[in-house]
mmCIF file of C-alpha atoms in Angstrom:
data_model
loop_
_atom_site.group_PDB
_atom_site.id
_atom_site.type_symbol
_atom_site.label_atom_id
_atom_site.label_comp_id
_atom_site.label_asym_id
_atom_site.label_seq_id
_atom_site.Cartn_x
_atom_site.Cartn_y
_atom_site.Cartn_z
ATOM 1 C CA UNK A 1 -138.535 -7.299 -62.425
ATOM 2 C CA UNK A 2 -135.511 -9.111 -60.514
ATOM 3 C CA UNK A 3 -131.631 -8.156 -60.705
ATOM 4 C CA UNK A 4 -129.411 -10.782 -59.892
ATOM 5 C CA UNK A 5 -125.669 -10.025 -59.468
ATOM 6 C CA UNK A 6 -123.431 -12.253 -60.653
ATOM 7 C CA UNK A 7 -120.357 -10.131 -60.206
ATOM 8 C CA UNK A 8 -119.627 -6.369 -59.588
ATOM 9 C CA UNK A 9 -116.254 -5.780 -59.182
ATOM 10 C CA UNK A 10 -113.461 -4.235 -61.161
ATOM 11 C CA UNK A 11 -110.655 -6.220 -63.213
ATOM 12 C CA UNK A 12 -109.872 -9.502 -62.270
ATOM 13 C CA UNK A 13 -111.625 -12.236 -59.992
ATOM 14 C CA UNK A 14 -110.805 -13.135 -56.770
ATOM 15 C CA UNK A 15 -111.375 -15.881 -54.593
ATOM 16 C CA UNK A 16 -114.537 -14.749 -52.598
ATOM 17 C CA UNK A 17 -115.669 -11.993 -55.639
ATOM 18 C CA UNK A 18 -116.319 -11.614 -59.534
ATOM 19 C CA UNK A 19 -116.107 -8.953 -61.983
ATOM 20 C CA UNK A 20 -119.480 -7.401 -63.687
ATOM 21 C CA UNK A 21 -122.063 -9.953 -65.027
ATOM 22 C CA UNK A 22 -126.081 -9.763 -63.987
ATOM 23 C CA UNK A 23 -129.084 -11.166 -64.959
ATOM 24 C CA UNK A 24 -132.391 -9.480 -65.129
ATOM 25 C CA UNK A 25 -135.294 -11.098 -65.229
ATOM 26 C CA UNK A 26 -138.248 -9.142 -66.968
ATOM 27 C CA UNK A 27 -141.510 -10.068 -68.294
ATOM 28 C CA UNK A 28 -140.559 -13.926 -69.058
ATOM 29 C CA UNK A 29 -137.344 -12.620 -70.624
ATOM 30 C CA UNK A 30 -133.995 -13.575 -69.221
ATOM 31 C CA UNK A 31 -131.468 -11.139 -70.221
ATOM 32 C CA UNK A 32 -127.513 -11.234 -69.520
ATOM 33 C CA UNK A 33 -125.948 -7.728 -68.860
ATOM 34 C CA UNK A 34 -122.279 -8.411 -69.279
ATOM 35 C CA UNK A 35 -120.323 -11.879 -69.130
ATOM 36 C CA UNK A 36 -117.140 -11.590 -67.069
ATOM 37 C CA UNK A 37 -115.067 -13.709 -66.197
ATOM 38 C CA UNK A 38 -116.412 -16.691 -63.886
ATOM 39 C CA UNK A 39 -119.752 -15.811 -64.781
ATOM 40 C CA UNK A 40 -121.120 -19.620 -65.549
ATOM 41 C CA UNK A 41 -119.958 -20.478 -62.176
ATOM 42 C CA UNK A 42 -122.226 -17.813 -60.727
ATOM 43 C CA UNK A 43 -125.384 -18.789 -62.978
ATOM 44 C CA UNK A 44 -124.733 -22.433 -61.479
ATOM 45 C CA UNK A 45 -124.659 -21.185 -57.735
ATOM 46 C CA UNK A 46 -127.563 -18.839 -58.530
ATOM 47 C CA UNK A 47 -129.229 -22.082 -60.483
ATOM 48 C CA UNK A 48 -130.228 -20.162 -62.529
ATOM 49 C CA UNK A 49 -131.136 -22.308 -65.959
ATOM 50 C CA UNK A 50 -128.731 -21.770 -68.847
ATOM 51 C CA UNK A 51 -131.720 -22.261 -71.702
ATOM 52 C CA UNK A 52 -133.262 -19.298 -70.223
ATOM 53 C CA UNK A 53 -130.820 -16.945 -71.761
ATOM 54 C CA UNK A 54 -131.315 -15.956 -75.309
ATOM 55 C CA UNK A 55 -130.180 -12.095 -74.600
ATOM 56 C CA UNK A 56 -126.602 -11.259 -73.816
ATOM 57 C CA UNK A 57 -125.848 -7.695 -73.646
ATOM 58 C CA UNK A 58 -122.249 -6.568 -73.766
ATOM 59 C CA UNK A 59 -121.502 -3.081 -72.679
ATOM 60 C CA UNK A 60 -117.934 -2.503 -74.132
ATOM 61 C CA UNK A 61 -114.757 -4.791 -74.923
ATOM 62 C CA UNK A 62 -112.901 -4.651 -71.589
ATOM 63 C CA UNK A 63 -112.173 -8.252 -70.696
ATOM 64 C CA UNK A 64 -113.470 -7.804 -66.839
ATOM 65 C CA UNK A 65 -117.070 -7.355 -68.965
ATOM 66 C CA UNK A 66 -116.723 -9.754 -71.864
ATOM 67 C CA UNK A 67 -113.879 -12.618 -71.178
ATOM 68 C CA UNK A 68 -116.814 -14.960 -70.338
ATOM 69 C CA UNK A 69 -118.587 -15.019 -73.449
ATOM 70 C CA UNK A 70 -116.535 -17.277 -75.466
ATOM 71 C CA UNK A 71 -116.500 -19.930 -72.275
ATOM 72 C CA UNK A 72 -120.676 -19.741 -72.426
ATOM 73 C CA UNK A 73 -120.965 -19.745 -75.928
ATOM 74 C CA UNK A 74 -119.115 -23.270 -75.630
ATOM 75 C CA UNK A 75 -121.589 -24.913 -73.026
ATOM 76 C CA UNK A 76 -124.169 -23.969 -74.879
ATOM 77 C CA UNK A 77 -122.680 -26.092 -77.775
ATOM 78 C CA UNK A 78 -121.870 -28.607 -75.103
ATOM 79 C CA UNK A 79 -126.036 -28.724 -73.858
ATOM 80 C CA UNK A 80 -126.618 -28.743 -77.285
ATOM 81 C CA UNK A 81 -128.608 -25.792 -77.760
ATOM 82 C CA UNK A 82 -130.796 -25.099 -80.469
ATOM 83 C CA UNK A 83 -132.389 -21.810 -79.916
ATOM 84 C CA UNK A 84 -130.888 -18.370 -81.317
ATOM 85 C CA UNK A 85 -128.419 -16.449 -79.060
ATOM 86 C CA UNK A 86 -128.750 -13.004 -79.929
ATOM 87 C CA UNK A 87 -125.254 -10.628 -78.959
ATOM 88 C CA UNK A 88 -125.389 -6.748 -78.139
ATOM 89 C CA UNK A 89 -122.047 -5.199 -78.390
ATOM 90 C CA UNK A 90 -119.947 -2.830 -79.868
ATOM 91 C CA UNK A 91 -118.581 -3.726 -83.047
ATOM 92 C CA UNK A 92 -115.611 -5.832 -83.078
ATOM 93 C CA UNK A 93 -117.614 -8.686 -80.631
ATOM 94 C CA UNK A 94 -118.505 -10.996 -83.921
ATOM 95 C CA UNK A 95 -115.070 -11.189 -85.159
ATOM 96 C CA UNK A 96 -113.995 -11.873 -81.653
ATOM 97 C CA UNK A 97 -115.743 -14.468 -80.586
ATOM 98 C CA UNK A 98 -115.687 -16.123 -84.451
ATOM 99 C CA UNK A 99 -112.171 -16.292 -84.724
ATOM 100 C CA UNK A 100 -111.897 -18.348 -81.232
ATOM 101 C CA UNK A 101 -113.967 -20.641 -82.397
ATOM 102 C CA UNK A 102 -112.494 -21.304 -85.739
ATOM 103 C CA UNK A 103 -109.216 -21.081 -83.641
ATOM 104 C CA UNK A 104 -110.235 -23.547 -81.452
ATOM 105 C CA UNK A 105 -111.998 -25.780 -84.291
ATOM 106 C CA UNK A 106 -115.531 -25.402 -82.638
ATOM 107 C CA UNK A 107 -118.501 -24.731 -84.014
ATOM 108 C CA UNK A 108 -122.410 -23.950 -82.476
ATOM 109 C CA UNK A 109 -125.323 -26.056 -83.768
ATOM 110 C CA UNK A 110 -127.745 -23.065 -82.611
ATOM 111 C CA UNK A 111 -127.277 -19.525 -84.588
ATOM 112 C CA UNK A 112 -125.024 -16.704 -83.244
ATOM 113 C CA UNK A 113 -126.836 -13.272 -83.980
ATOM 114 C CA UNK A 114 -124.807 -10.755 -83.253
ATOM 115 C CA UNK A 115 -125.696 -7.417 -83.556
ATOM 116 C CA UNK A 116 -122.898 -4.453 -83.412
ATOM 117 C CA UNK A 117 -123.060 -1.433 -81.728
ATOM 118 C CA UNK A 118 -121.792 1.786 -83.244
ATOM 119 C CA UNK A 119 -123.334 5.180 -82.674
ATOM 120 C CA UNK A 120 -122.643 7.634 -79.968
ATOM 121 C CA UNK A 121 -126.674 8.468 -79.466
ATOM 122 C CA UNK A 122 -129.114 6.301 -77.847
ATOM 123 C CA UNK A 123 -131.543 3.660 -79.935
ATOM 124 C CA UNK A 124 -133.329 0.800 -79.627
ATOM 125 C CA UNK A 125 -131.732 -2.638 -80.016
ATOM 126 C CA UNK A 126 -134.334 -4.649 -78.589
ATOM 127 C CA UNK A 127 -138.114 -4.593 -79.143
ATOM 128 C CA UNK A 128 -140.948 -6.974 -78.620
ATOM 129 C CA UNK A 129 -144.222 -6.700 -77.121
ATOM 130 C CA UNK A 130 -143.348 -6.608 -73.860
ATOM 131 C CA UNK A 131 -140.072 -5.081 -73.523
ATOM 132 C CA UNK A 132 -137.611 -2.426 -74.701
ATOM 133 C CA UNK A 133 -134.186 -1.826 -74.671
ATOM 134 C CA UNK A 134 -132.181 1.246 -75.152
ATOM 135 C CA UNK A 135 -129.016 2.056 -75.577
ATOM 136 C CA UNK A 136 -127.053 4.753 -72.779
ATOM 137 C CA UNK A 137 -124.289 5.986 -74.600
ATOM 138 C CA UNK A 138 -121.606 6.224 -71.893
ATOM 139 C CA UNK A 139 -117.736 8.075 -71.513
ATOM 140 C CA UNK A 140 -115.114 5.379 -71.251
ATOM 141 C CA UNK A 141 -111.572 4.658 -72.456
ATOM 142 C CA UNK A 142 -113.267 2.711 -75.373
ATOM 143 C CA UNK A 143 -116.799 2.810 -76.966
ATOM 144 C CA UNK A 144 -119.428 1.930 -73.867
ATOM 145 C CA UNK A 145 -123.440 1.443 -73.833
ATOM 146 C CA UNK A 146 -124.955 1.435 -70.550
ATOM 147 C CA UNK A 147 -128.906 -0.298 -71.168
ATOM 148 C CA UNK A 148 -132.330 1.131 -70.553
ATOM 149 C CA UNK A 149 -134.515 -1.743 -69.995
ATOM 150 C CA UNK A 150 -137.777 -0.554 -70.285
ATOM 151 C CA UNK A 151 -141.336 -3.042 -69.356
ATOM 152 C CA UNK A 152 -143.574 -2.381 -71.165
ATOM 153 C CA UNK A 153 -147.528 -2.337 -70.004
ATOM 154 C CA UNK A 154 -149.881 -3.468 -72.671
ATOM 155 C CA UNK A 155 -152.834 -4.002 -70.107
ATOM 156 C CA UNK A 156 -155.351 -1.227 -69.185
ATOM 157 C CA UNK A 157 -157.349 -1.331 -65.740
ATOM 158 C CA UNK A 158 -160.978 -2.418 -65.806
ATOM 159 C CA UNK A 159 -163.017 0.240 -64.673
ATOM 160 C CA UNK A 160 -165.078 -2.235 -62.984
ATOM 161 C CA UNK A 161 -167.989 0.423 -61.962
ATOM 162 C CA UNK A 162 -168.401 1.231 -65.380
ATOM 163 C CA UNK A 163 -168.502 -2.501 -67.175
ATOM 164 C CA UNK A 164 -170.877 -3.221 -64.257
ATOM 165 C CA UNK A 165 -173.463 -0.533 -64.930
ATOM 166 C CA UNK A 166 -173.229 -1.491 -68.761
ATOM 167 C CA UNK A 167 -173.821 -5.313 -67.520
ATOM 168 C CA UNK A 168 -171.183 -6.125 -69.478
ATOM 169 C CA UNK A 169 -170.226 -10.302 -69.470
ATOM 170 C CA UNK A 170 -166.827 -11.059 -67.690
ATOM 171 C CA UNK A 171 -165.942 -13.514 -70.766
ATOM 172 C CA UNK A 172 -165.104 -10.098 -72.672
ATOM 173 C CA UNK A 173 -162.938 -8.350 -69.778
ATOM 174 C CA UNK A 174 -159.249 -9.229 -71.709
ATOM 175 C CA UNK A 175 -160.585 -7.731 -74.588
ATOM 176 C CA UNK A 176 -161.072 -4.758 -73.270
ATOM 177 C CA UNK A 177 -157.941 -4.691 -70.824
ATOM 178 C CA UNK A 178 -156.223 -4.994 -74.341
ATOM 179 C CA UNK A 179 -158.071 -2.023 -75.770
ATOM 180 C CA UNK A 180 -161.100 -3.420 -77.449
ATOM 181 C CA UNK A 181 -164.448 -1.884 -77.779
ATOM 182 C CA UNK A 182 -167.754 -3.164 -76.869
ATOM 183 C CA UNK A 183 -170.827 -3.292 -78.824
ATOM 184 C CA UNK A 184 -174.260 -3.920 -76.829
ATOM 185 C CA UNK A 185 -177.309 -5.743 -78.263
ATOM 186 C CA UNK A 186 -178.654 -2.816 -78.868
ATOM 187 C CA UNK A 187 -175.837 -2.104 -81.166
ATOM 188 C CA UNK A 188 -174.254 0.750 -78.720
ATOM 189 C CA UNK A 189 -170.711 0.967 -79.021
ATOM 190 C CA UNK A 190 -168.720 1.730 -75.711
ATOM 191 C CA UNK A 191 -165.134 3.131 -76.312
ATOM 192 C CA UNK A 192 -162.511 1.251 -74.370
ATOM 193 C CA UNK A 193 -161.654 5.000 -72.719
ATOM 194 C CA UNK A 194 -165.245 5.045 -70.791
ATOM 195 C CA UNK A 195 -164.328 1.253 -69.214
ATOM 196 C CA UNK A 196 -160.745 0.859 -68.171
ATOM 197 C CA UNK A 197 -158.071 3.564 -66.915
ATOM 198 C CA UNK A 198 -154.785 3.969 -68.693
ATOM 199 C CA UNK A 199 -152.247 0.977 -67.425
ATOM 200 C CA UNK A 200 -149.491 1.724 -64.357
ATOM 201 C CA UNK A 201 -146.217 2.940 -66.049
ATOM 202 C CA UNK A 202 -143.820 0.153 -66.514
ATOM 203 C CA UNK A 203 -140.663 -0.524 -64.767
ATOM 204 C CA UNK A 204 -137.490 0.632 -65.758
ATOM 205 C CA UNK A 205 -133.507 -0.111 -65.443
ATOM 206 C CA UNK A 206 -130.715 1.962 -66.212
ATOM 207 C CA UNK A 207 -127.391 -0.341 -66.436
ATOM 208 C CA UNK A 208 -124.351 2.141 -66.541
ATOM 209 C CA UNK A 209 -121.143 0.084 -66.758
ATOM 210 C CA UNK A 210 -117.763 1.911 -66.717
ATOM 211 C CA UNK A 211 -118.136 5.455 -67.317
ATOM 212 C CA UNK A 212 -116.710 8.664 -66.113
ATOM 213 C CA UNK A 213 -119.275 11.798 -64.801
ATOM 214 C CA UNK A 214 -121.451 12.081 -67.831
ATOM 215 C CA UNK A 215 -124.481 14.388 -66.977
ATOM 216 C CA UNK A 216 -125.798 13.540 -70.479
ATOM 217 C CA UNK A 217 -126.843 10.583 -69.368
ATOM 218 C CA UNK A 218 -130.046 12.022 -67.007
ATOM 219 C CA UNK A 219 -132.521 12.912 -69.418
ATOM 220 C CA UNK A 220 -132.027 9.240 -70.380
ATOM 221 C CA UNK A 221 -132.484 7.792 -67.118
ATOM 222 C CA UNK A 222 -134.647 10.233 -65.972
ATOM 223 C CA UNK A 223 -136.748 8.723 -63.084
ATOM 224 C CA UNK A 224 -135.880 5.005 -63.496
ATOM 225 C CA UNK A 225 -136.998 2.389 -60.836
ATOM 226 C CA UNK A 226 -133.202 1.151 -60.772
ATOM 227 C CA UNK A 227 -130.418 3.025 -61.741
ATOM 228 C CA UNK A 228 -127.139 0.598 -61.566
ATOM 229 C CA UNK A 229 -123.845 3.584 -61.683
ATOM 230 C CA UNK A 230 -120.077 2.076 -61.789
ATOM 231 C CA UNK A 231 -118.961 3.546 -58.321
ATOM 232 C CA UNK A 232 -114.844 1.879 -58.884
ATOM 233 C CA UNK A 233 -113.529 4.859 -56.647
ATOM 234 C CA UNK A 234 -113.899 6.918 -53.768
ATOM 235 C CA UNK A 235 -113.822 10.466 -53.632
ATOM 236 C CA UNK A 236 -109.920 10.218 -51.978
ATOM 237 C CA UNK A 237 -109.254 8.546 -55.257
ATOM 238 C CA UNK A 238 -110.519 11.290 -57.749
ATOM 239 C CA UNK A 239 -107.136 11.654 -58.646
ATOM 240 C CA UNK A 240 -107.075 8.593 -60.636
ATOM 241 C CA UNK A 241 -110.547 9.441 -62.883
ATOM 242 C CA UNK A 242 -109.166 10.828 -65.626
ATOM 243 C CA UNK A 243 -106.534 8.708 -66.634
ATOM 244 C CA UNK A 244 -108.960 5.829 -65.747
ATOM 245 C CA UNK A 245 -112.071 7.292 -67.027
ATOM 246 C CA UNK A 246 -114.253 5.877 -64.152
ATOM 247 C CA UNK A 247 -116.479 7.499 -61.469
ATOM 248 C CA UNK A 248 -116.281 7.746 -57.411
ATOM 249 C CA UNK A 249 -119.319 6.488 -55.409
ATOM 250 C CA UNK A 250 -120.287 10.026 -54.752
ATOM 251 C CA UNK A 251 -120.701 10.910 -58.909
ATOM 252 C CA UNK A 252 -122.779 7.872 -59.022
ATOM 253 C CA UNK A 253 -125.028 9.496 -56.327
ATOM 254 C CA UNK A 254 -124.949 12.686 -57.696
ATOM 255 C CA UNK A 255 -126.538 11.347 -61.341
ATOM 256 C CA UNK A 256 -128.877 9.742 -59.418
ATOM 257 C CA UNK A 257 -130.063 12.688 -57.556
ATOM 258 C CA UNK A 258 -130.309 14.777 -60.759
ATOM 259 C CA UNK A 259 -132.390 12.275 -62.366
ATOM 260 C CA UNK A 260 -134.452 12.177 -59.495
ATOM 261 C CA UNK A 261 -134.341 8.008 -59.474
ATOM 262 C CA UNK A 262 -135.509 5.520 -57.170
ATOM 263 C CA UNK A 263 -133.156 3.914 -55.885
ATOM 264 C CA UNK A 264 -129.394 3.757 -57.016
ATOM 265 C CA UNK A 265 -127.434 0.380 -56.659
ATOM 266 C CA UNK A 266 -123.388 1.217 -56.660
ATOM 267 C CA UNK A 267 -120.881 -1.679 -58.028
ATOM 268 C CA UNK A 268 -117.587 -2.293 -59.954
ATOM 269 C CA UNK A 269 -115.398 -1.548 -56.933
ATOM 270 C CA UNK A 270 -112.222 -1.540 -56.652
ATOM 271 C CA UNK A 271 -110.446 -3.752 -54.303
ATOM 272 C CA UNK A 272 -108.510 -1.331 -52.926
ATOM 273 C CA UNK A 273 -110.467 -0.409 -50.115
ATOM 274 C CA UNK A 274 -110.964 -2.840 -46.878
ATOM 275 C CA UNK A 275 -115.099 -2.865 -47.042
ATOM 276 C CA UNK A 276 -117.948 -1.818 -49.491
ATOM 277 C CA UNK A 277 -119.474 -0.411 -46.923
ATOM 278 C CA UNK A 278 -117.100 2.682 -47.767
ATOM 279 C CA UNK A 279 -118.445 3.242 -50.719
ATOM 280 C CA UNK A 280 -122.431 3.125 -49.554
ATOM 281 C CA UNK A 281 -121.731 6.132 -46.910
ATOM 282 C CA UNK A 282 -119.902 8.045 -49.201
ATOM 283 C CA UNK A 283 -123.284 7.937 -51.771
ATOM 284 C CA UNK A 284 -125.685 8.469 -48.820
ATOM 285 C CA UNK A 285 -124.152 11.787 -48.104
ATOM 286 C CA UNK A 286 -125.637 13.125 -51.784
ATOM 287 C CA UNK A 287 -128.812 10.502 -52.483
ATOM 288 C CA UNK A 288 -130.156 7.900 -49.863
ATOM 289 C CA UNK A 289 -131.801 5.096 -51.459
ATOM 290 C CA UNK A 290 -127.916 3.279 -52.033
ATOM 291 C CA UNK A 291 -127.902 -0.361 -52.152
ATOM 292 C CA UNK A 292 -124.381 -2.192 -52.890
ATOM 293 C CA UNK A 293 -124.153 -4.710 -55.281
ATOM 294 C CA UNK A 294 -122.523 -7.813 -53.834
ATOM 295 C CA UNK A 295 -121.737 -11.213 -55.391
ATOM 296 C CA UNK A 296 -125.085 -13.156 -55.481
ATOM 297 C CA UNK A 297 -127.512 -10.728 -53.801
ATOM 298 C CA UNK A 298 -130.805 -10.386 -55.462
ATOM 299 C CA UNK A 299 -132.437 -6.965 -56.095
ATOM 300 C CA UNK A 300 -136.310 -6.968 -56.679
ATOM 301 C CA UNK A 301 -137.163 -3.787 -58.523
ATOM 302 C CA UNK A 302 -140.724 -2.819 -58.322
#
C-alpha cells in the first residue's frame, strides 16, 4: 500500500505548497482522496498516469478539497477517456460538477458515476474482491466522511509441512491458497484448514479530512496501519476550534493513541506557523510514530 501526497495544506495554494489531494495506491487500484486545487499539476510532477484513476473520493464540499475536480474531469475528456469515473461525495457533488459542464458547453465521452453521500453512520461505498472502503463519519462545519480503506487478503498460507507429508502436486497449491479442498487417489478428502494457516490481516487506512475532536471515530479506526488526522492548529490556537471546527496537532495524536494505531501522519496545516516541524513535536509529546505530510513525499504503509 503507498500514500502519495499531493497536497496537505489548508485553504488556498501557495507557491511552494497545495491544499489536500492524495493518491493511494492499493492492490492494483488507484484511488484519489480529495482533488484540491492544483492537484493535476501534482499527479504530473509525481508522473503519476492519469488512466490509472477510476476512484475519486471527495470528503466534503469545501473548495480547498474539491475545486479540482471539475479541472480533471475536463482532461480526461481532453485524453479522451473511455473508462467509468466513479465520484464519492456528499450529495450536492453531481449537480455541481453537471451544471459546469453544461455551463461551460462540455460534455465527457466516458460515464460520470457519481454516487452521493448522506448518512451520519459509517457504510460501505466501495467493494470488490480485493478492497473495501468505508465511510468515517466526521464533525465539520458541513457534512464530512473521512475513508477506511481496508485490503483485503483472499490468500491463505500453505502449510507446506502438511501438503508435503500428503505428497500433494505443486500444480494444485493456488487452489488451496484460495480455499479449495483436496481429494487423494484414494478418494481422501483433506480440508483446506489441515493445509494452509489463516492469511496475514490486511492493511488498513484511516483518511480523516477536516474534523474537530470526535472520539467516535476510534472504534472505527481502531488499530489501522495509517491513520491520516487534519492537524490545521496548534494547541496555542485552540481558541479558534470551535468556530472553525478543526483539530490541533495534539487531538490528532491523542485519537491516535486511543485507537492504539500505527503510525499517525498529521496534515492540513495552516500557514500560520513558520515550520511544520511545530506541529510534529507538539504530536510526539502524546503518540510517537508522527510523520508530516509534505507536498510530494511518499508514505509506504506496510
Amino acid at each position: 500500500m503507498k500514500l502519495t501526497i499531493l497536497g496537505c495544506y489548508a485553504a488556498t495554494p501557495r507557491t511552494l505548497s497545495n491544499p489536500t489531494s492524495q493518491l493511494l495506491e492499493i492492490k492494483n487500484h488507484t484511488f484519489l482522496i480529495d482533488c484540491a486545487e492544483g492537484t493535476q499539476v501534482q499527479l504530473r510532477k509525481q508522473k503519476i498516469k492519469f488512466t490509472k484513476i477510476n476512484h475519486v473520493f471527495i470528503s466534503h464540499l469545501h473548495g480547498d478539497h474539491f475545486y479540482g475536480l471539475i479541472g480533471l474531469i475536463s482532461t480526461f475528456m481532453l485524453f479522451n477517456r473511455v473508462n467509468d469515473l466513479h465520484v464519492y461525495g456528499p450529495k450536492g457533488i453531481k449537480e455541481i460538477i453537471l451544471l459546469q459542464l453544461r455551463a461551460s458547453g462540455s460534455f465527457t465521452g466516458y460515464s460520470l458515476c457519481f454516487h452521493e453521500l448522506e448518512t451520519t453512520q459509517s457504510q460501505i461505498i466501495f467493494e470488490d474482491e480485493h478492497v473495501e472502503v468505508h465511510t468515517i463519519p466526521l464533525k465539520h462545519r458541513v457534512y464530512t466522511n473521512g475513508f477506511l480503506f481496508v485490503e483485503k487478503n483472499n490468500e491463505r498460507r500453505l502449510n507446506l509441512d502438511a501438503i508435503q507429508n500428503h505428497n500433494i502436486d505443486k500444480v494444485y497449491y493456488n487452489k488451496i491458497k484460495y480455499g479449495g479442498t483436496i481429494t487423494l487417489d484414494n478418494g481422501t478428502v483433506i480440508p483446506n484448514r489441515e493445509l494452509t494457516f489463516d492469511p496475514p490481516k490486511g492493511l488498513r487506512y484511516a483518511y480523516c479530512s477536516d474534523t474537530m475532536y470526535e472520539e467516535s471515530i476510534i472504534p472505527l479506526i481502531q488499530e489501522v496501519d495509517c491513520l491520516y488526522h487534519e492537524s490545521t492548529f496548534l494547541e496555542s490556537e485552540a481558541h479558534l476550534l470551535e468556530r472553525t471546527m478543526h483539530a490541533t496537532a495534539k487531538q490528532a495524536a491523542t485519537i491516535a493513541s486511543k485507537a492504539q494505531v500505527k503510525q499517525l501522519v498529521l496534515g492540513h496545516y495552516s500557514t500560520r506557523y513558520p515550520s511544520i516541524e511545530l506541529f510534529k513535536q507538539e504530536a510526539q509529546t502524546v503518540f510517537e510514530e508522527v510523520i508530516l505530510a509534505d507536498d510530494g513525499k511518499i508514505i509506504e504503509i506496510n
